[in-house]
Coordinates of C-alpha atoms in Angstrom, one line a residue:
M1 CA -6.2 -10.4 33.2
R2 CA -10.0 -10.6 32.7
P3 CA -11.0 -8.5 35.8
T4 CA -8.6 -5.8 34.6
A5 CA -10.2 -5.7 31.2
Y6 CA -13.7 -5.6 32.6
Q7 CA -12.7 -2.9 35.1
L8 CA -11.3 -0.8 32.2
R9 CA -14.5 -1.4 30.2
S10 CA -16.7 -0.2 33.0
K11 CA -14.6 2.9 33.5
L12 CA -14.8 3.7 29.8
I13 CA -18.6 3.3 29.8
I14 CA -19.1 5.5 32.8
T15 CA -16.7 8.1 31.5
Y16 CA -18.4 8.2 28.1
I17 CA -21.8 8.7 29.8
L18 CA -20.7 11.3 32.3
L19 CA -18.8 13.3 29.6
T20 CA -22.0 13.4 27.5
V21 CA -24.9 13.6 30.0
I22 CA -23.5 16.2 32.4
P23 CA -22.5 18.7 29.7
L24 CA -25.9 18.2 28.0
S25 CA -27.8 18.8 31.2
I26 CA -25.9 22.0 31.9
L27 CA -26.3 23.1 28.3
A28 CA -30.1 22.4 28.4
Y29 CA -30.5 24.4 31.6
F30 CA -28.5 27.5 30.7
S31 CA -29.4 27.6 27.0
Y32 CA -33.0 28.4 27.8
H33 CA -32.4 30.9 30.6
Q34 CA -29.5 32.6 28.9
Y35 CA -30.6 32.5 25.4
T36 CA -32.3 36.0 25.3
K37 CA -29.3 37.8 26.8
M38 CA -26.7 35.9 24.8
I39 CA -28.4 36.3 21.4
E40 CA -28.8 40.0 22.0
E41 CA -25.1 40.4 22.9
Q42 CA -24.0 38.3 19.9
V43 CA -26.1 40.3 17.5
G44 CA -25.0 43.5 19.1
E45 CA -21.4 42.5 18.5
Y46 CA -21.8 40.9 15.2
I47 CA -24.0 43.4 13.3
P48 CA -21.7 46.4 13.7
K49 CA -18.8 44.4 12.3
T50 CA -20.9 43.4 9.3
L51 CA -22.1 47.0 8.9
D52 CA -18.4 48.1 9.0
Q53 CA -17.6 45.6 6.3
A54 CA -20.6 46.8 4.2
N55 CA -19.4 50.4 4.6
R56 CA -16.0 49.3 3.4
N57 CA -17.5 47.5 0.4
I58 CA -19.6 50.6 -0.5
D59 CA -16.6 52.9 -0.2
K60 CA -14.7 50.5 -2.4
E61 CA -17.4 50.5 -5.0
I62 CA -17.7 54.3 -4.9
S63 CA -13.9 54.6 -5.2
E64 CA -14.0 52.4 -8.3
L65 CA -16.8 54.5 -9.7
E66 CA -14.9 57.7 -9.0
S67 CA -12.0 56.3 -11.0
L68 CA -14.2 55.7 -14.1
P69 CA -13.8 59.3 -15.4
E70 CA -10.1 58.5 -16.0
L71 CA -11.2 56.3 -18.8
L72 CA -11.8 59.4 -20.8
Y73 CA -8.1 60.0 -20.9
N74 CA -7.6 56.8 -22.8
S75 CA -9.1 58.5 -25.9
N76 CA -7.1 61.4 -27.4
Q77 CA -10.0 61.9 -29.8
V78 CA -12.5 62.5 -27.0
L79 CA -10.1 64.9 -25.2
S80 CA -9.6 66.8 -28.4
I81 CA -13.4 67.2 -28.8
L82 CA -13.7 68.4 -25.2
R83 CA -10.9 70.9 -25.6
K84 CA -12.7 72.7 -28.5
E85 CA -14.0 76.2 -27.7
S86 CA -16.7 76.4 -30.4
Y87 CA -17.9 75.0 -33.7
S88 CA -18.3 76.8 -37.0
Y89 CA -20.8 74.2 -38.2
Q90 CA -23.6 72.3 -36.4
S91 CA -22.7 69.2 -38.5
H92 CA -19.3 69.2 -37.0
L93 CA -20.8 69.3 -33.5
N94 CA -23.2 66.6 -34.3
N95 CA -20.4 64.4 -35.6
D96 CA -18.3 64.9 -32.5
R97 CA -21.3 64.3 -30.3
F98 CA -21.9 61.0 -32.0
L99 CA -18.2 60.0 -31.5
V100 CA -18.2 60.9 -27.8
N101 CA -21.6 59.3 -27.1
N102 CA -20.4 56.2 -28.9
Y103 CA -17.2 56.1 -26.8
L104 CA -19.2 56.5 -23.6
S105 CA -21.5 53.7 -24.5
Q106 CA -18.7 51.3 -25.3
T107 CA -16.6 52.3 -22.3
Y108 CA -19.0 52.6 -19.4
F109 CA -21.7 50.0 -20.2
T110 CA -19.8 46.8 -20.6
G111 CA -20.7 43.8 -18.4
K112 CA -22.8 44.3 -15.3
S113 CA -22.3 48.1 -14.9
P114 CA -24.2 49.7 -12.0
L115 CA -24.5 52.9 -14.1
L116 CA -27.8 54.1 -15.5
G117 CA -26.2 56.9 -17.5
V118 CA -23.1 59.0 -18.1
F119 CA -23.3 62.7 -18.9
V120 CA -20.4 64.8 -20.0
W121 CA -20.6 68.6 -20.2
S122 CA -18.2 70.8 -22.1
K123 CA -18.2 74.4 -23.3
N124 CA -20.1 73.1 -26.4
G125 CA -22.9 71.3 -24.6
L126 CA -23.9 67.8 -23.4
F127 CA -22.6 64.4 -24.4
S128 CA -24.4 61.4 -22.9
S129 CA -25.0 57.7 -23.0
T130 CA -27.7 55.9 -20.9
K131 CA -29.3 52.5 -20.4
F132 CA -32.8 53.9 -20.4
S133 CA -34.4 57.0 -21.9
Y134 CA -34.4 59.9 -19.5
S135 CA -35.9 63.3 -19.0
G136 CA -35.7 66.3 -16.7
L137 CA -31.9 66.9 -17.1
R138 CA -32.2 70.7 -17.4
K139 CA -29.6 72.2 -15.1
E140 CA -26.1 72.3 -16.5
P141 CA -23.5 72.0 -13.8
N142 CA -20.5 74.3 -13.5
I143 CA -17.6 72.6 -15.3
N144 CA -15.3 74.2 -12.8
G145 CA -17.2 72.9 -9.8
K146 CA -15.8 70.4 -7.3
K147 CA -16.5 66.7 -7.1
S148 CA -19.8 66.0 -5.4
I149 CA -22.6 63.5 -4.9
I150 CA -26.2 64.5 -5.7
Y151 CA -29.2 62.5 -4.5
Q152 CA -32.2 61.7 -6.6
G153 CA -34.4 64.3 -4.9
Q154 CA -32.0 67.1 -5.6
T155 CA -32.2 66.8 -9.4
G156 CA -35.0 66.7 -11.9
L157 CA -33.4 63.7 -13.8
R158 CA -35.7 60.7 -14.2
F159 CA -35.2 57.5 -16.1
Q160 CA -37.7 55.2 -17.7
G161 CA -39.0 52.7 -15.1
K162 CA -38.2 55.1 -12.3
P163 CA -35.2 53.3 -10.9
H164 CA -33.6 54.8 -7.8
F165 CA -30.1 56.4 -8.3
F166 CA -27.7 59.1 -7.2
L167 CA -25.3 61.2 -9.2
I168 CA -21.5 61.4 -8.9
N169 CA -20.2 64.7 -10.4
Q170 CA -16.5 65.1 -11.2
Q171 CA -14.3 67.5 -13.1
I172 CA -12.5 66.6 -16.4
K173 CA -9.1 68.2 -16.4
D174 CA -6.9 68.8 -19.3
L175 CA -3.6 67.6 -17.9
D176 CA -1.5 69.1 -20.7
N177 CA -3.0 72.6 -20.4
R178 CA -3.8 72.4 -16.6
R179 CA -7.4 73.6 -17.0
N180 CA -10.9 72.2 -16.6
I181 CA -12.5 71.2 -19.9
G182 CA -15.7 69.7 -18.7
M183 CA -17.7 67.9 -16.1
I184 CA -18.8 64.2 -16.0
S185 CA -21.9 63.1 -14.1
M186 CA -22.6 59.4 -13.6
A187 CA -26.0 58.1 -12.5
V188 CA -25.5 55.1 -10.2
Q189 CA -28.3 52.7 -9.4
L190 CA -29.1 52.2 -5.7
S191 CA -29.1 48.5 -6.4
L192 CA -25.3 48.7 -5.9
I193 CA -25.9 49.6 -2.3
E194 CA -28.9 47.2 -2.0
N195 CA -26.8 44.2 -3.2
I196 CA -24.1 44.9 -0.6
L197 CA -26.6 45.3 2.2
M198 CA -28.6 42.2 1.2
E199 CA -25.4 40.1 1.7
I200 CA -25.5 40.8 5.4
K201 CA -29.3 41.0 6.0
D202 CA -29.9 37.7 7.7
Q203 CA -33.2 38.6 9.4
R204 CA -36.1 39.3 7.2
E205 CA -37.8 41.3 9.9
A206 CA -34.8 43.7 10.3
E207 CA -34.8 47.2 8.8
M208 CA -31.7 48.6 7.1
W209 CA -31.1 52.0 5.6
V210 CA -28.3 54.4 4.5
M211 CA -28.5 58.1 5.4
D212 CA -26.3 61.1 5.6
H213 CA -25.5 63.2 8.6
Q214 CA -28.6 65.3 8.0
G215 CA -30.8 62.2 8.2
K216 CA -31.5 62.2 4.5
V217 CA -32.3 58.5 3.6
V218 CA -30.2 57.5 0.6
Y219 CA -31.4 53.9 0.6
H220 CA -34.0 52.0 2.7
T221 CA -35.1 48.3 2.6
D222 CA -38.5 49.9 2.3
H223 CA -38.1 51.8 -1.0
K224 CA -41.0 54.1 0.0
L225 CA -38.8 55.7 2.6
I226 CA -36.0 56.6 0.2
G227 CA -35.6 60.4 0.3
T228 CA -37.3 60.8 3.7
I229 CA -35.6 62.4 6.7
E230 CA -34.7 60.5 9.9
D231 CA -34.5 62.2 13.3
M232 CA -30.7 62.1 14.0
G233 CA -31.4 62.7 17.7
E234 CA -32.4 59.1 18.1
Y235 CA -29.0 57.7 17.1
P236 CA -25.6 57.8 18.8
I237 CA -22.5 59.5 17.3
S238 CA -20.2 56.5 17.7
N239 CA -20.4 53.2 15.9
G240 CA -21.9 50.1 17.7
S241 CA -25.2 48.7 19.0
F242 CA -27.6 50.1 21.6
S243 CA -31.1 49.2 22.9
T244 CA -34.0 51.6 22.6
N245 CA -37.7 51.6 23.3
K246 CA -40.2 52.8 20.7
N247 CA -43.9 52.7 21.5
G248 CA -43.2 50.3 24.3
I249 CA -41.3 47.9 22.0
R250 CA -37.6 47.1 22.8
Q251 CA -35.4 47.3 19.8
L252 CA -31.7 46.6 19.1
V253 CA -30.2 49.3 16.8
S254 CA -26.7 49.0 15.2
V255 CA -24.9 51.9 13.6
S256 CA -21.8 52.2 11.4
E257 CA -20.4 55.3 9.8
S258 CA -18.5 55.3 6.5
E259 CA -15.0 56.9 6.5
K260 CA -15.2 58.0 2.9
M261 CA -18.8 58.8 2.1
N262 CA -19.8 60.1 5.5
W263 CA -22.9 57.9 5.2
I264 CA -24.4 56.0 8.1
I265 CA -25.7 52.5 7.8
V266 CA -28.4 51.6 10.4
H267 CA -29.7 48.1 11.2
R268 CA -32.8 47.9 13.5
I269 CA -34.7 44.8 14.8
T270 CA -37.0 44.2 17.7
V271 CA -35.7 42.0 20.6
N272 CA -38.9 39.9 20.4
Q273 CA -38.0 39.0 16.8
L274 CA -34.6 37.9 18.0
T275 CA -35.9 35.7 20.8
E276 CA -39.1 34.3 19.4
K277 CA -37.5 30.9 18.8
A278 CA -36.6 30.4 22.5
E279 CA -39.4 28.0 23.1
L280 CA -38.5 26.1 20.0
I281 CA -34.9 25.9 21.2
K282 CA -36.1 24.7 24.6
R283 CA -38.1 21.8 23.1
V284 CA -35.4 20.9 20.6
T285 CA -32.8 20.9 23.4
I286 CA -34.8 18.6 25.6
L287 CA -35.5 16.2 22.8
T288 CA -31.8 16.3 21.7
F289 CA -30.8 15.6 25.3
V290 CA -32.9 12.5 25.5
V291 CA -31.9 11.1 22.1
I292 CA -28.2 11.8 22.5
G293 CA -28.2 10.4 26.0
A294 CA -29.7 7.1 24.8
V295 CA -27.4 6.9 21.8
T296 CA -24.4 7.8 24.0
V297 CA -25.1 4.8 26.3
I298 CA -25.2 2.4 23.4
I299 CA -22.2 3.8 21.6
S300 CA -20.2 3.9 24.9
M301 CA -20.8 0.2 25.4
F302 CA -19.6 -0.7 21.9
M303 CA -16.6 1.7 22.1
A304 CA -15.6 0.4 25.5
W305 CA -15.8 -3.2 24.2
G306 CA -13.9 -2.3 21.1
V307 CA -11.1 -0.5 23.0
S308 CA -10.7 -3.0 25.9
R309 CA -10.8 -6.2 23.8
P310 CA -7.6 -5.5 21.8
I311 CA -5.9 -4.1 24.9
R312 CA -6.7 -7.4 26.7
N313 CA -5.3 -9.4 23.8
L314 CA -2.2 -7.2 23.7
S315 CA -1.5 -7.6 27.4
I316 CA -1.8 -11.4 27.0
L317 CA 0.6 -11.5 24.1
M318 CA 3.0 -9.1 25.8
K319 CA 3.1 -11.5 28.8
D320 CA 4.1 -14.3 26.3
V321 CA 6.8 -12.2 24.8
E322 CA 8.1 -11.4 28.3
E323 CA 8.4 -15.1 28.9
G324 CA 10.5 -15.5 25.7
N325 CA 7.8 -16.6 23.2
F326 CA 8.3 -14.4 20.1
E327 CA 6.1 -16.5 17.9
V328 CA 3.0 -14.3 18.6
D329 CA 0.8 -12.2 16.3
L330 CA -1.7 -9.6 17.5
K331 CA -4.6 -9.6 15.0
V332 CA -6.4 -6.3 14.9
K333 CA -8.2 -5.4 11.6
S334 CA -9.0 -1.7 12.4
N335 CA -7.1 1.2 11.0
D336 CA -7.3 3.4 14.1
E337 CA -4.7 4.0 16.7
M338 CA -5.2 0.5 18.1
G339 CA -4.6 -1.0 14.7
I340 CA -1.4 1.1 14.4
L341 CA -0.4 -0.1 17.8
A342 CA -1.0 -3.7 16.8
Q343 CA 1.0 -3.3 13.7
S344 CA 3.8 -1.7 15.6
F345 CA 3.7 -4.5 18.2
N346 CA 3.8 -7.2 15.5
S347 CA 6.6 -5.4 13.7
M348 CA 8.6 -5.0 17.0
V349 CA 8.3 -8.7 17.8
I350 CA 9.4 -9.7 14.3
K351 CA 12.4 -7.3 14.5
I352 CA 13.3 -8.6 17.9
R353 CA 13.1 -12.2 16.6
E354 CA 15.2 -11.3 13.5
L355 CA 17.7 -9.4 15.6
I356 CA 18.1 -12.3 18.0
Q357 CA 18.7 -14.7 15.1
Q358 CA 21.0 -12.2 13.4
N359 CA 22.9 -11.6 16.6
N360 CA 23.4 -15.3 17.2
H361 CA 24.6 -15.8 13.6
I362 CA 26.9 -12.8 13.7
E363 CA 28.3 -13.9 17.1
I364 CA 29.2 -17.3 15.7
R365 CA 30.8 -15.8 12.7
Q366 CA 32.8 -13.3 14.9
K367 CA 34.0 -16.1 17.2
Q368 CA 35.1 -18.1 14.1
A369 CA 36.9 -15.1 12.7
E370 CA 38.6 -14.4 16.0
L371 CA 39.7 -18.0 16.3
Y372 CA 41.2 -18.0 12.8
A373 CA 42.9 -14.7 13.4
L374 CA 44.5 -16.0 16.6
Q375 CA 45.6 -19.1 14.8
S376 CA 47.1 -17.0 12.0
Q377 CA 49.2 -14.9 14.5
I378 CA 51.3 -17.9 15.5
N379 CA 51.0 -20.6 13.0
P380 CA 52.8 -23.7 14.5
H381 CA 53.5 -25.0 11.0
F382 CA 55.1 -21.8 10.0
M383 CA 57.1 -21.6 13.2
Y384 CA 58.3 -25.2 12.8
N385 CA 59.5 -24.5 9.2
T386 CA 61.2 -21.2 10.2
L387 CA 63.1 -22.8 13.1
E388 CA 64.1 -25.7 10.8
T389 CA 65.5 -23.2 8.3
I390 CA 67.3 -21.3 11.0
S391 CA 68.8 -24.7 12.2
A392 CA 70.0 -25.5 8.8
A393 CA 71.6 -22.1 8.4
V394 CA 73.4 -22.6 11.8
E395 CA 74.7 -25.9 10.6
D396 CA 76.0 -24.2 7.4
E397 CA 77.5 -21.4 9.6
E398 CA 75.5 -18.8 7.7
D399 CA 75.5 -16.4 10.6
D400 CA 74.2 -13.4 8.8
I401 CA 71.1 -15.3 7.6
V402 CA 70.6 -16.7 11.1
V403 CA 70.8 -13.2 12.6
E404 CA 68.4 -11.7 10.0
M405 CA 65.8 -14.5 10.3
V406 CA 65.8 -14.4 14.1
A407 CA 65.4 -10.6 13.9
L408 CA 62.5 -10.9 11.4
L409 CA 60.9 -13.7 13.4
G410 CA 61.2 -11.6 16.6
S411 CA 59.6 -8.6 14.8
M412 CA 56.7 -10.7 13.6
L413 CA 56.1 -12.2 17.1
R414 CA 56.3 -8.7 18.7
F415 CA 53.7 -7.4 16.1
S416 CA 51.5 -10.4 16.7
L417 CA 51.6 -10.5 20.5
S418 CA 52.4 -7.0 21.8
N419 CA 50.0 -4.9 19.7
K420 CA 46.5 -5.4 21.2
N421 CA 44.9 -2.9 18.8
R422 CA 42.9 -4.5 16.1
I423 CA 43.2 -1.5 13.8
V424 CA 46.9 -0.8 13.1
Q425 CA 48.9 1.5 11.0
F426 CA 48.9 0.2 7.4
D427 CA 52.7 0.4 7.1
K428 CA 53.0 -1.9 10.2
E429 CA 50.7 -4.5 8.5
V430 CA 52.7 -4.3 5.3
E431 CA 56.0 -4.5 7.2
H432 CA 54.7 -7.6 9.0
I433 CA 53.9 -9.3 5.7
E434 CA 57.2 -8.2 4.2
N435 CA 59.0 -9.9 7.2
Y436 CA 56.9 -13.0 6.6
L437 CA 57.8 -13.1 2.9
T438 CA 61.5 -12.5 3.6
I439 CA 61.6 -15.5 5.9
Q440 CA 59.8 -17.6 3.3
T441 CA 62.4 -16.6 0.7
Y442 CA 65.1 -18.0 3.0
R443 CA 63.2 -21.2 3.2
F444 CA 62.3 -21.6 -0.5
E445 CA 65.4 -19.6 -1.8
E446 CA 65.1 -19.0 -5.6
R447 CA 61.7 -20.5 -5.9
L448 CA 60.0 -17.6 -4.3
N449 CA 60.1 -13.9 -5.3
F450 CA 58.0 -11.0 -4.2
N451 CA 57.6 -7.3 -4.9
I452 CA 55.7 -4.7 -2.9
K453 CA 54.7 -1.5 -4.7
L454 CA 53.2 1.4 -2.7
D455 CA 51.4 4.4 -4.4
I456 CA 50.3 6.0 -1.1
N457 CA 51.9 7.0 2.2
L458 CA 50.9 4.1 4.4
K459 CA 52.0 5.8 7.6
Q460 CA 49.0 8.1 7.3
H461 CA 46.5 5.2 7.0
Y462 CA 45.2 2.3 9.0
S463 CA 43.8 -1.1 8.3
P464 CA 42.5 -4.2 10.2
K465 CA 45.2 -6.3 11.6
F466 CA 46.2 -9.6 9.9
I467 CA 44.3 -9.3 6.7
L468 CA 47.3 -9.9 4.4
Q469 CA 49.1 -12.8 6.0
P470 CA 46.2 -15.4 5.5
I471 CA 46.1 -14.5 1.8
I472 CA 49.9 -14.7 1.3
E473 CA 49.9 -18.0 3.2
N474 CA 47.2 -19.3 0.8
C475 CA 49.2 -18.1 -2.2
I476 CA 52.4 -19.9 -1.0
K477 CA 50.5 -23.0 0.0
H478 CA 48.6 -23.5 -3.3
G479 CA 51.1 -21.8 -5.6
L480 CA 54.4 -23.1 -4.4
E481 CA 54.2 -26.0 -2.0
A482 CA 51.9 -27.9 -4.4
R483 CA 54.2 -27.7 -7.4
I484 CA 57.9 -27.9 -8.3
G485 CA 58.3 -24.6 -10.2
G486 CA 58.9 -21.1 -8.6
L487 CA 56.4 -18.5 -7.6
A488 CA 56.3 -14.7 -7.9
I489 CA 54.0 -12.6 -5.7
D490 CA 53.3 -8.9 -6.5
I491 CA 51.6 -6.7 -3.9
H492 CA 50.4 -3.3 -5.2
I493 CA 48.6 -0.8 -2.9
T494 CA 46.9 2.2 -4.4
T495 CA 43.8 4.3 -4.2
V496 CA 40.6 3.9 -6.4
P497 CA 37.3 5.8 -6.6
G498 CA 35.2 5.1 -3.5
I499 CA 31.9 3.3 -3.2
L500 CA 30.4 6.5 -1.8
P501 CA 30.2 9.5 -4.1
E502 CA 33.2 11.8 -4.1
T503 CA 35.3 9.5 -2.0
E504 CA 38.3 7.2 -2.4
D505 CA 39.1 3.7 -1.2
I506 CA 42.3 1.8 -0.8
M507 CA 42.8 -1.2 -3.2
V508 CA 45.3 -4.0 -2.3
N509 CA 46.1 -6.1 -5.4
I510 CA 47.9 -9.4 -4.6
Q511 CA 48.9 -11.3 -7.7
D512 CA 50.8 -14.6 -8.1
D513 CA 51.8 -16.6 -11.2
G514 CA 50.9 -19.9 -9.8
D515 CA 48.6 -22.6 -11.1
G516 CA 45.5 -20.6 -10.4
I517 CA 42.1 -21.9 -9.3
N518 CA 40.0 -24.2 -11.3
R519 CA 36.5 -23.0 -12.3
E520 CA 34.6 -25.3 -9.9
T521 CA 36.6 -24.2 -6.9
L522 CA 36.5 -20.5 -7.9
G523 CA 32.7 -20.7 -8.2
K524 CA 32.4 -22.2 -4.8
I525 CA 34.6 -19.5 -3.3
H526 CA 32.5 -16.8 -5.0
R527 CA 29.3 -18.3 -3.7
L528 CA 30.8 -18.3 -0.1
L529 CA 31.9 -14.7 -0.5
K530 CA 28.4 -13.6 -1.7
S531 CA 26.4 -15.6 0.8
D532 CA 27.6 -16.8 4.2
P533 CA 31.4 -16.6 4.2
M534 CA 31.7 -18.4 7.5
A535 CA 29.5 -21.3 6.7
K536 CA 32.3 -23.8 5.9
R537 CA 36.0 -24.3 6.5
D538 CA 37.7 -25.7 3.5
S539 CA 40.8 -24.8 1.6
G540 CA 39.6 -21.2 1.1
F541 CA 38.7 -20.6 4.7
G542 CA 41.5 -18.0 5.1
L543 CA 40.2 -15.9 2.3
I544 CA 36.6 -16.2 3.5
N545 CA 37.7 -15.3 7.0
V546 CA 39.4 -12.1 5.9
H547 CA 36.4 -11.2 3.8
A548 CA 34.0 -11.8 6.7
R549 CA 36.0 -9.5 9.0
I550 CA 36.2 -6.7 6.5
V551 CA 32.4 -6.9 5.7
M552 CA 31.5 -7.0 9.4
L553 CA 33.6 -3.9 10.0
F554 CA 32.9 -1.7 6.9
G555 CA 29.7 -3.1 5.4
E556 CA 28.8 -4.5 2.0
G557 CA 30.9 -3.4 -1.0
Y558 CA 34.1 -3.9 0.8
G559 CA 36.1 -7.1 1.1
L560 CA 37.7 -9.5 -1.3
N561 CA 37.3 -10.1 -5.0
I562 CA 39.1 -13.1 -6.6
E563 CA 40.0 -13.5 -10.3
S564 CA 41.8 -16.6 -11.4
K565 CA 42.2 -18.9 -14.4
N566 CA 43.6 -22.4 -14.2
K567 CA 47.3 -22.5 -14.9
E568 CA 47.4 -18.7 -15.3
G569 CA 47.7 -17.4 -11.8
T570 CA 45.4 -15.6 -9.3
V571 CA 44.6 -12.0 -8.5
I572 CA 43.1 -11.1 -5.1
K573 CA 41.8 -7.6 -4.7
I574 CA 41.0 -6.2 -1.2
R575 CA 38.9 -3.0 -1.1
L576 CA 39.1 -1.0 2.2
P577 CA 37.8 2.4 3.1
I578 CA 40.4 5.1 3.9
I579 CA 40.9 5.4 7.6
D580 CA 43.1 8.4 8.2
R581 CA 41.6 10.1 11.3
P582 CA 41.9 9.1 15.0
E583 CA 38.2 9.2 15.6
L584 CA 37.7 6.6 12.7
V585 CA 40.4 4.4 14.2
S586 CA 38.6 4.5 17.6
Q587 CA 35.3 3.8 16.0
Y588 CA 36.4 0.7 14.1
D589 CA 38.6 -0.5 17.0
R590 CA 35.4 -0.5 19.2
K591 CA 33.6 -2.5 16.5
E592 CA 36.4 -5.1 16.6
D593 CA 36.2 -5.1 20.4
D594 CA 32.5 -5.8 20.1
F595 CA 33.3 -8.9 18.0
H596 CA 35.3 -10.3 20.9
E597 CA 33.0 -9.7 23.8

């Protein structure tokens, strides 16, 4: 066993080292020589995607801004003011201007609004609300004009602090009268675009700007270049990345065009700036290779030892189990797969040990049950008494009684010996016990009476064979033979709610009016029924045997229950599951066959 464990340990160490050192060596070689090309390709693929996302974000923000004029329709008062053709008094105009300006302030400048100002023109003049004071707004747009975007250089509007912005102009329509009643102009800070672009600008040296198709720069990371004109001949029409040389410097340029705004976002960085860390990568790679290689050797030795040692112990214990020693315990304290394997192995050994013990115990009980069942089929004492009764009837020339008793005895013997099935039709089992009781009435005459009441059609049901005769024998033995008086036995077969939900079981009640069972004996029988029914053979062995057979067939919950009081008779209740289908008969008959193998 030891050479095998050492061989496995060596293989694991070598495997761990090879799986680490060889890939690291290849990685160290190709990472330095392929770094420049790889990083350029990655940036060339990655940046256009991020630019596309930036364009989508800008389009989304612009779309939300373009929906802001609809907030005017939330105020009927504002719409009424904008519908007015003229004012008779300046005070009325001033009052309306105050109302509209106040509404604009409360509506468009809540939270972190990107707007610098909102201007509304109607036939009666300008309404406005701004974050900062402004000047230069001289030109009044045509209220019937179309929606448009105006750059900062195209208007004389200026705000305090000189923030960069652009204007969004949009008509205000009177939906009721289907005419234009004004124009709204919103001044949007360029910081809206800057915030979106800064989310994807991961290289400080890179340049990014937004321009239209005429090359007009709307926004640039260098704010001094906002409003300048770029030469569009230097850029391709389609989106993507391309390399270019400018003044002998190789650059990587990425372009993405907006679908909504027709703006173009450009990202430009020199290749030298992308690859300036190649030497650092080389040194770091070599150092990492040396450190990881050394650590790998140490770790591989510990891991190989940790894996091989429990496997070696497991193989030794498995050999012991193979030789029949089940008193083994694999002690592994880890919670990994090896620990789970050890727990499973220990659990398996315990289960096997328990199953062997249980199988031996059940086999003994089954053999005892079989022996008693065979003894009950042809009881020599019963045969002797029956033949003696027949002999007496012959001497008395009671031919009818002789014929009937011989017929009944023949039917009982035929049922006992010819039917090899251990699960029989219930009516045959009841017929057998009825024949038995009839014979006993000839023997004991007026001292024995019996009555059988059936609430179900027994021809459609099945039961284990010979479960009633041992109980009836016990009733006659202890209720009639041991005393002078007579005995009445009532047998009642009916259905009751089943153990399982929404099912029914069969209940057989056997009641006699004998002397009953004293408390001590009844307690003893109850203990045997609840614990090990086959542990002893005493006066209650017949009852215990029947109970054991039923429990072994159908499980806990089924079997016998005994109620008795001294001098007040005894009630024995037998609970059985309903067996009314051929497949169930075959299933339980196979179980009975297993008992006798």
